[in-house]
Amino acid sequence: MEKGIHVSCSAGNSGLTKSTLANVAPWIMTVGAGTLDRDFPAYATLGNGQKFTSVSLYSGRGMREKMVEMVYSKGSNTSSNLCLKGSLDSVIVRGKVVVCDRGINARVEKGVVGANG
């Protein structure tokens, strides 16, 4: 900035874990960008009629009226409610909606663990 020149750099990205975006030079403005600049509304209705509105990155056709079982901490592993790596039993979660509590691991990791389950 001494010569009136603004310097901007990409934050970089080393993966799907915490603190993987970095650029430590103090004289540079570090910029991080998302991969998608929009979201898509997502709706879920529970069996008891309770409705939830959220967003999704999936823009395709929804499931309409098809009912899908929900799984929350049913595994023998006590960390399955957090969706920690290796905590979900694929026999229990396959084809179901997996609900994870926030905490300990990143939300992106929880999604990967659920998808791999």
Tab-separated table of C-alpha atoms in Angstrom, residues 5-114:
chain	number	residue	atom	x	y	z
A	5	ILE	CA	-0.985	-0.445	-5.054
A	6	HIS	CA	-3.601	-2.798	-3.680
A	7	VAL	CA	-2.445	-6.439	-3.681
A	8	SER	CA	-4.971	-9.257	-3.447
A	9	CYS	CA	-4.237	-12.991	-3.393
A	10	SER	CA	-6.227	-16.180	-3.312
A	11	ALA	CA	-6.572	-17.748	0.112
A	12	GLY	CA	-5.589	-21.135	-1.304
A	13	ASN	CA	-7.235	-24.332	-0.186
A	14	SER	CA	-5.536	-27.402	1.218
A	15	GLY	CA	-8.595	-29.574	1.756
A	16	LEU	CA	-11.762	-30.238	3.684
A	17	THR	CA	-10.506	-29.625	7.211
A	18	LYS	CA	-10.357	-26.615	9.512
A	19	SER	CA	-7.795	-23.866	8.817
A	20	THR	CA	-6.942	-25.011	5.292
A	21	LEU	CA	-7.375	-21.542	3.765
A	22	ALA	CA	-4.311	-19.410	4.317
A	23	ASN	CA	-2.155	-16.586	3.071
A	24	VAL	CA	0.014	-15.220	5.875
A	25	ALA	CA	1.608	-12.177	4.227
A	26	PRO	CA	0.325	-9.173	6.258
A	27	TRP	CA	0.542	-6.681	3.363
A	28	ILE	CA	-1.736	-8.707	1.083
A	29	MET	CA	-5.528	-8.808	1.204
A	30	THR	CA	-6.469	-12.485	1.263
A	31	VAL	CA	-9.644	-13.437	-0.587
A	32	GLY	CA	-11.523	-16.703	-0.237
A	33	ALA	CA	-14.276	-17.638	-2.672
A	34	GLY	CA	-17.086	-20.133	-2.636
A	35	THR	CA	-17.644	-22.577	-5.434
A	36	LEU	CA	-21.297	-21.723	-5.909
A	37	ASP	CA	-22.879	-18.292	-5.733
A	38	ARG	CA	-26.460	-19.430	-5.213
A	39	ASP	CA	-28.515	-21.897	-3.267
A	40	PHE	CA	-31.650	-23.883	-3.869
A	41	PRO	CA	-34.579	-24.091	-1.462
A	42	ALA	CA	-35.067	-27.491	0.140
A	43	TYR	CA	-38.129	-28.644	2.035
A	44	ALA	CA	-38.654	-31.605	4.324
A	45	THR	CA	-41.877	-32.821	5.925
A	46	LEU	CA	-41.616	-35.294	8.786
A	47	GLY	CA	-44.022	-38.172	9.267
A	48	ASN	CA	-45.772	-36.210	12.022
A	49	GLY	CA	-46.474	-33.363	9.569
A	50	GLN	CA	-43.813	-30.982	10.923
A	51	LYS	CA	-42.254	-28.992	8.038
A	52	PHE	CA	-38.716	-27.648	7.688
A	53	THR	CA	-37.325	-25.217	5.129
A	54	SER	CA	-33.622	-25.107	4.344
A	55	VAL	CA	-31.232	-24.818	1.394
A	56	SER	CA	-29.355	-27.358	-0.675
A	57	LEU	CA	-26.687	-27.452	-3.356
A	58	TYR	CA	-28.770	-29.992	-5.282
A	59	SER	CA	-30.938	-28.381	-7.938
A	60	GLY	CA	-32.433	-31.528	-9.433
A	61	ARG	CA	-35.856	-33.052	-9.048
A	62	GLY	CA	-36.895	-33.646	-5.456
A	63	MET	CA	-38.250	-36.844	-3.976
A	64	ARG	CA	-41.835	-35.515	-3.973
A	65	GLU	CA	-44.007	-37.486	-1.535
A	66	LYS	CA	-41.624	-40.418	-1.038
A	67	MET	CA	-41.006	-41.107	2.654
A	68	VAL	CA	-37.396	-41.742	3.725
A	69	GLU	CA	-36.356	-43.008	7.145
A	70	MET	CA	-34.273	-40.686	9.310
A	71	VAL	CA	-31.306	-41.966	11.327
A	72	TYR	CA	-29.919	-40.228	14.401
A	73	SER	CA	-27.317	-41.850	16.668
A	74	LYS	CA	-28.588	-45.394	16.242
A	75	GLY	CA	-25.167	-46.973	15.825
A	76	SER	CA	-23.268	-48.919	18.459
A	77	ASN	CA	-20.584	-46.207	18.371
A	78	THR	CA	-21.384	-43.350	20.785
A	79	SER	CA	-19.878	-40.755	18.383
A	80	SER	CA	-22.305	-41.545	15.574
A	81	ASN	CA	-24.478	-38.569	16.565
A	82	LEU	CA	-21.519	-36.325	15.595
A	83	CYS	CA	-20.898	-38.244	12.345
A	84	LEU	CA	-17.215	-38.684	13.116
A	85	LYS	CA	-15.101	-40.643	10.641
A	86	GLY	CA	-15.702	-44.368	11.082
A	87	SER	CA	-18.673	-43.889	13.448
A	88	LEU	CA	-21.585	-44.713	11.136
A	89	ASP	CA	-22.694	-48.257	10.428
A	90	SER	CA	-23.380	-48.442	6.683
A	91	VAL	CA	-26.006	-51.165	7.223
A	92	ILE	CA	-27.988	-48.775	9.439
A	93	VAL	CA	-27.625	-45.549	7.417
A	94	ARG	CA	-27.775	-46.752	3.785
A	95	GLY	CA	-30.667	-45.126	1.912
A	96	LYS	CA	-31.700	-42.961	4.866
A	97	VAL	CA	-31.408	-39.313	5.879
A	98	VAL	CA	-28.578	-39.041	8.442
A	99	VAL	CA	-28.857	-36.323	11.098
A	100	CYS	CA	-25.595	-35.136	12.680
A	101	ASP	CA	-25.052	-32.915	15.714
A	102	ARG	CA	-22.709	-29.940	15.321
A	103	GLY	CA	-19.404	-30.080	17.140
A	104	ILE	CA	-15.851	-31.474	17.065
A	105	ASN	CA	-15.511	-32.031	13.292
A	106	ALA	CA	-16.335	-29.694	10.391
A	107	ARG	CA	-19.800	-29.786	8.828
A	108	VAL	CA	-18.248	-30.632	5.449
A	109	GLU	CA	-16.608	-33.682	7.027
A	110	LYS	CA	-19.954	-34.735	8.514
A	111	GLY	CA	-21.441	-34.652	5.001
A	112	VAL	CA	-18.599	-36.767	3.632
A	113	VAL	CA	-18.967	-39.289	6.483
A	114	GLY	CA	-22.726	-39.485	5.895
